[in-house]
Amino acid sequence: MKLYEKAPAPSARRVSLFIAEKGIVIPRIDVDIRGGENTTDAFKAKSPNGKIPCLELDDGTTICESVAICRYIDAAFPTNHHLFGEGALAIGQVEMWNRIVEFQGLYAGFQAFRNITGVYKDRERCVEAWGNESKQRVEEFLPELDKRLATSPYVAGDKFSIADISTYILCDFLKNLDLQLDESLPALLAWQRKINERPAFIEASKQS
Ligand SMILES: N[C@@H](CCC(=O)N[C@@H](CS)C(=O)NCC(=O)O)C(=O)O
C-alpha cells in the first residue's frame, strides 16, 4: 500500500493525521502538485479526481478523496479508536459535524485560497470575487465553531473524531487566507491547544 500526497497540503494532512491517530504507517510518495504532476495522464489514471491524496493498494486498486481513504483505512485496520464514532448516535453526529466543517469551513477556505491567489490558474478559471466571498464565509463560520466548542469538549461531542481532524486542518489553513484565531474565539483557541498536545499530532507535525 502507498499514499500519493504532498505532505503539507491540507487534504493530505487530513489523512496523515487520521493514520497517525490510528497508529498506522503507510509509505508515502510525494507528488509535485504545484508543478502539475497530478494533472498528467499517468496520475489521473490512478486518481479519479486528479488530486492528492490518493491511496494505492498492493493490487493496484486506488482510492482518492481524503475521507474515502480514511473510511477505507478505518474498515481495513479496525481498532478501538473509533474516529467515525461508535454507536448509531455518535456515528450520525460525527458525520454531521464533519460535513458541516467540510462544507462551511474547509471547502470555503480552499475556494478562497484558490480563487484569490490563482495558484492553480494553469488548470482552472479563477474568480477573485468568489474567493473573497468564500473567505468571508470562513470568517463567519469560525464563531459558530467557537460556540460549539464552548459547550462540547470535541467538535462532534465527548470523543475525539475525524471532525476534530477536519477542524484542526481548517484552523491551520487560515494562515493561507491571512486569517488567524484570536482571543475573540476563546473556546476554539483552547480546543486547538488541547489538540496540539495529542501524541499523534506531535508526531505527524514532525513529518509534514
Ligand atoms: N476533496 C478532495 C480535495 C483534494 C484536493 O483538493 N487536493 C489538493 C491538495 S490539498 C490538490 O491535489 N491540488 C492540486 C490541484 O487541484 O490541481 C479530498 O478531500 O481529498
CSV table of C-alpha atoms and ligand atoms in Angstrom, one decimal:
chain,number,residue,atom,x,y,z
A,1,MET,CA,0.0,0.0,0.0
A,2,LYS,CA,1.2,3.5,-0.7
A,3,LEU,CA,-0.1,7.0,-0.3
A,4,TYR,CA,0.4,9.7,-3.0
A,5,GLU,CA,0.4,13.0,-1.3
A,6,LYS,CA,2.1,16.4,-0.7
A,7,ALA,CA,2.9,16.4,3.0
A,8,PRO,CA,1.9,20.0,3.9
A,9,ALA,CA,-1.2,20.1,1.6
A,10,PRO,CA,-4.4,20.2,3.8
A,11,SER,CA,-6.3,17.2,2.3
A,12,ALA,CA,-3.1,15.1,2.5
A,13,ARG,CA,-2.7,16.2,6.1
A,14,ARG,CA,-6.2,15.1,7.0
A,15,VAL,CA,-5.2,11.6,6.0
A,16,SER,CA,-1.8,11.8,7.7
A,17,LEU,CA,-3.4,12.8,11.0
A,18,PHE,CA,-6.0,10.1,10.7
A,19,ILE,CA,-3.4,7.4,10.1
A,20,ALA,CA,-1.2,8.8,12.9
A,21,GLU,CA,-4.2,8.6,15.3
A,22,LYS,CA,-4.8,5.1,14.2
A,23,GLY,CA,-1.1,4.2,14.7
A,24,ILE,CA,-0.7,3.0,11.2
A,25,VAL,CA,2.3,3.7,8.9
A,26,ILE,CA,1.9,3.8,5.2
A,27,PRO,CA,4.7,4.6,2.8
A,28,ARG,CA,4.2,7.9,1.0
A,29,ILE,CA,5.1,9.2,-2.4
A,30,ASP,CA,5.5,13.0,-2.9
A,31,VAL,CA,3.5,14.4,-5.8
A,32,ASP,CA,4.5,17.8,-7.2
A,33,ILE,CA,1.0,19.4,-7.4
A,34,ARG,CA,2.2,22.9,-7.9
A,35,GLY,CA,4.3,21.7,-10.9
A,36,GLY,CA,1.2,19.8,-12.2
A,37,GLU,CA,2.3,16.2,-11.7
A,38,ASN,CA,-1.2,15.4,-10.7
A,39,THR,CA,-2.6,16.7,-14.0
A,40,THR,CA,-0.6,14.1,-16.0
A,41,ASP,CA,-2.5,11.2,-17.6
A,42,ALA,CA,-0.4,8.8,-15.6
A,43,PHE,CA,-1.5,10.3,-12.3
A,44,LYS,CA,-5.1,10.8,-13.5
A,45,ALA,CA,-5.2,7.1,-14.3
A,46,LYS,CA,-4.6,6.4,-10.6
A,47,SER,CA,-6.7,9.2,-9.0
A,48,PRO,CA,-10.2,9.7,-10.4
A,49,ASN,CA,-10.4,13.3,-9.1
A,50,GLY,CA,-6.9,14.0,-10.4
A,51,LYS,CA,-5.8,15.2,-6.9
A,52,ILE,CA,-3.9,14.1,-3.9
A,53,PRO,CA,-4.2,12.3,-1.6
A,54,CYS,CA,-4.6,9.0,-3.4
A,55,LEU,CA,-4.2,5.6,-1.8
A,56,GLU,CA,-2.9,2.7,-3.9
A,57,LEU,CA,-3.4,-0.8,-2.7
A,58,ASP,CA,-0.9,-3.6,-3.4
A,59,ASP,CA,-3.1,-4.9,-6.2
A,60,GLY,CA,-3.1,-1.5,-7.9
A,61,THR,CA,-6.6,-0.5,-6.8
A,62,THR,CA,-6.8,3.2,-5.9
A,63,ILE,CA,-8.9,5.3,-3.7
A,64,CYS,CA,-8.9,9.2,-3.8
A,65,GLU,CA,-10.8,11.7,-1.7
A,66,SER,CA,-9.4,12.1,1.8
A,67,VAL,CA,-12.4,11.0,3.8
A,68,ALA,CA,-12.9,7.9,1.5
A,69,ILE,CA,-9.3,7.0,2.2
A,70,CYS,CA,-9.9,7.4,5.9
A,71,ARG,CA,-13.0,5.3,5.7
A,72,TYR,CA,-11.1,2.5,3.9
A,73,ILE,CA,-8.3,2.6,6.5
A,74,ASP,CA,-10.8,2.6,9.3
A,75,ALA,CA,-12.5,-0.5,7.9
A,76,ALA,CA,-9.3,-2.3,6.8
A,77,PHE,CA,-7.5,-1.8,10.1
A,78,PRO,CA,-10.1,-2.0,12.8
A,79,THR,CA,-9.1,-0.6,16.2
A,80,ASN,CA,-10.8,0.6,19.4
A,81,HIS,CA,-10.1,4.2,18.3
A,82,HIS,CA,-13.4,4.9,16.5
A,83,LEU,CA,-12.7,8.1,14.6
A,84,PHE,CA,-16.0,7.9,12.8
A,85,GLY,CA,-17.9,7.4,16.0
A,86,GLU,CA,-19.1,4.3,17.8
A,87,GLY,CA,-22.8,3.5,18.0
A,88,ALA,CA,-25.7,5.0,16.0
A,89,LEU,CA,-25.9,8.4,17.6
A,90,ALA,CA,-22.2,9.1,17.7
A,91,ILE,CA,-21.8,7.9,14.1
A,92,GLY,CA,-24.5,10.3,13.0
A,93,GLN,CA,-23.1,13.2,15.0
A,94,VAL,CA,-19.6,12.7,13.7
A,95,GLU,CA,-20.8,12.6,10.2
A,96,MET,CA,-22.9,15.7,10.7
A,97,TRP,CA,-20.1,17.8,12.2
A,98,ASN,CA,-17.5,16.6,9.7
A,99,ARG,CA,-19.8,17.6,6.8
A,100,ILE,CA,-20.6,21.0,8.5
A,101,VAL,CA,-16.8,21.7,8.9
A,102,GLU,CA,-16.1,20.5,5.4
A,103,PHE,CA,-18.8,22.4,3.6
A,104,GLN,CA,-18.8,25.6,5.6
A,105,GLY,CA,-15.2,25.8,6.6
A,106,LEU,CA,-12.7,23.7,4.6
A,107,TYR,CA,-14.1,24.0,1.1
A,108,ALA,CA,-14.9,27.6,1.5
A,109,GLY,CA,-11.3,28.1,2.6
A,110,PHE,CA,-10.0,26.1,-0.3
A,111,GLN,CA,-12.2,28.1,-2.7
A,112,ALA,CA,-10.9,31.3,-1.1
A,113,PHE,CA,-7.3,30.4,-1.5
A,114,ARG,CA,-7.5,29.0,-5.0
A,115,ASN,CA,-9.6,31.9,-6.4
A,116,ILE,CA,-7.8,34.8,-4.6
A,117,THR,CA,-4.3,33.6,-5.2
A,118,GLY,CA,-4.9,32.0,-8.6
A,119,VAL,CA,-2.4,29.3,-7.5
A,120,TYR,CA,-3.9,26.8,-10.0
A,121,LYS,CA,-4.7,29.2,-12.8
A,122,ASP,CA,-2.8,27.0,-15.2
A,123,ARG,CA,-5.7,24.4,-14.7
A,124,GLU,CA,-8.8,26.2,-13.6
A,125,ARG,CA,-10.7,29.5,-14.1
A,126,CYS,CA,-10.2,31.7,-11.0
A,127,VAL,CA,-12.9,34.2,-9.9
A,128,GLU,CA,-11.4,36.6,-7.3
A,129,ALA,CA,-14.9,37.8,-6.2
A,130,TRP,CA,-15.8,34.2,-5.4
A,131,GLY,CA,-12.6,33.9,-3.5
A,132,ASN,CA,-13.3,37.0,-1.4
A,133,GLU,CA,-16.9,35.8,-0.7
A,134,SER,CA,-15.6,32.4,0.3
A,135,LYS,CA,-13.1,34.0,2.7
A,136,GLN,CA,-15.8,36.0,4.3
A,137,ARG,CA,-17.9,32.8,4.7
A,138,VAL,CA,-14.9,31.2,6.5
A,139,GLU,CA,-14.6,34.2,8.8
A,140,GLU,CA,-18.4,34.0,9.6
A,141,PHE,CA,-18.1,30.2,10.3
A,142,LEU,CA,-15.4,30.5,12.9
A,143,PRO,CA,-17.6,32.0,15.7
A,144,GLU,CA,-20.1,29.1,15.0
A,145,LEU,CA,-17.3,26.6,15.8
A,146,ASP,CA,-16.3,28.6,18.9
A,147,LYS,CA,-19.9,28.5,20.1
A,148,ARG,CA,-19.9,24.7,19.6
A,149,LEU,CA,-16.6,24.2,21.4
A,150,ALA,CA,-17.8,26.3,24.3
A,151,THR,CA,-20.2,23.6,25.2
A,152,SER,CA,-18.6,20.4,23.8
A,153,PRO,CA,-15.1,19.1,24.6
A,154,TYR,CA,-14.7,17.9,21.0
A,155,VAL,CA,-16.3,19.1,17.8
A,156,ALA,CA,-18.7,16.1,17.5
A,157,GLY,CA,-19.3,15.5,21.2
A,158,ASP,CA,-17.4,13.9,24.1
A,159,LYS,CA,-14.9,12.0,22.0
A,160,PHE,CA,-12.2,13.0,19.5
A,161,SER,CA,-13.2,12.2,16.0
A,162,ILE,CA,-12.4,12.9,12.3
A,163,ALA,CA,-14.5,16.1,12.8
A,164,ASP,CA,-11.7,17.3,15.0
A,165,ILE,CA,-9.1,16.5,12.4
A,166,SER,CA,-11.1,18.4,9.8
A,167,THR,CA,-11.4,21.4,12.1
A,168,TYR,CA,-7.8,21.3,13.0
A,169,ILE,CA,-6.8,21.4,9.3
A,170,LEU,CA,-9.2,24.3,8.8
A,171,CYS,CA,-7.7,26.3,11.7
A,172,ASP,CA,-4.2,25.6,10.4
A,173,PHE,CA,-5.2,26.6,6.8
A,174,LEU,CA,-6.3,30.1,8.0
A,175,LYS,CA,-2.8,31.4,7.6
A,176,ASN,CA,-3.1,30.9,3.9
A,177,LEU,CA,-6.0,33.4,3.9
A,178,ASP,CA,-4.3,35.9,6.1
A,179,LEU,CA,-6.6,35.0,8.9
A,180,GLN,CA,-5.9,33.7,12.4
A,181,LEU,CA,-7.6,32.5,15.5
A,182,ASP,CA,-7.6,35.3,18.1
A,183,GLU,CA,-9.0,35.9,21.6
A,184,SER,CA,-12.4,36.6,20.2
A,185,LEU,CA,-12.6,32.8,19.7
A,186,PRO,CA,-11.5,31.5,23.2
A,187,ALA,CA,-13.1,28.1,23.0
A,188,LEU,CA,-11.6,27.4,19.6
A,189,LEU,CA,-8.2,28.5,20.8
A,190,ALA,CA,-8.4,26.3,23.9
A,191,TRP,CA,-9.5,23.3,21.8
A,192,GLN,CA,-6.6,23.9,19.4
A,193,ARG,CA,-4.1,23.9,22.2
A,194,LYS,CA,-5.6,20.7,23.5
A,195,ILE,CA,-5.4,19.0,20.1
A,196,ASN,CA,-1.8,20.2,19.6
A,197,GLU,CA,-0.9,18.1,22.7
A,198,ARG,CA,-2.1,14.8,21.2
A,199,PRO,CA,0.8,12.5,20.6
A,200,ALA,CA,-0.3,11.7,17.0
A,201,PHE,CA,-0.4,15.4,16.2
A,202,ILE,CA,3.0,16.0,17.6
A,203,GLU,CA,4.4,13.0,15.7
A,204,ALA,CA,2.6,14.0,12.4
A,205,SER,CA,3.8,17.6,12.6
A,206,LYS,CA,7.4,16.3,12.5
A,207,GLN,CA,6.7,14.6,9.2
A,208,SER,CA,4.9,17.5,7.4
B,1,LIG,N1,-12.0,16.6,-1.9
B,1,LIG,C1,-10.6,16.3,-2.1
B,1,LIG,C2,-9.7,17.5,-2.3
B,1,LIG,C3,-8.3,17.1,-2.7
B,1,LIG,C4,-7.5,18.4,-3.1
B,1,LIG,O1,-8.1,19.5,-3.3
B,1,LIG,N2,-6.2,18.2,-3.1
B,1,LIG,C5,-5.3,19.3,-3.4
B,1,LIG,C6,-4.2,19.3,-2.4
B,1,LIG,S1,-4.8,19.7,-0.8
B,1,LIG,C7,-4.7,19.1,-4.8
B,1,LIG,O2,-4.5,17.9,-5.2
B,1,LIG,N3,-4.5,20.2,-5.5
B,1,LIG,C8,-3.9,20.1,-6.8
B,1,LIG,C9,-4.9,20.5,-7.9
B,1,LIG,O3,-6.1,20.9,-7.6
B,1,LIG,O4,-4.5,20.5,-9.1
B,1,LIG,C10,-10.1,15.5,-0.8
B,1,LIG,O5,-10.7,15.6,0.3
B,1,LIG,O6,-9.2,14.6,-1.0
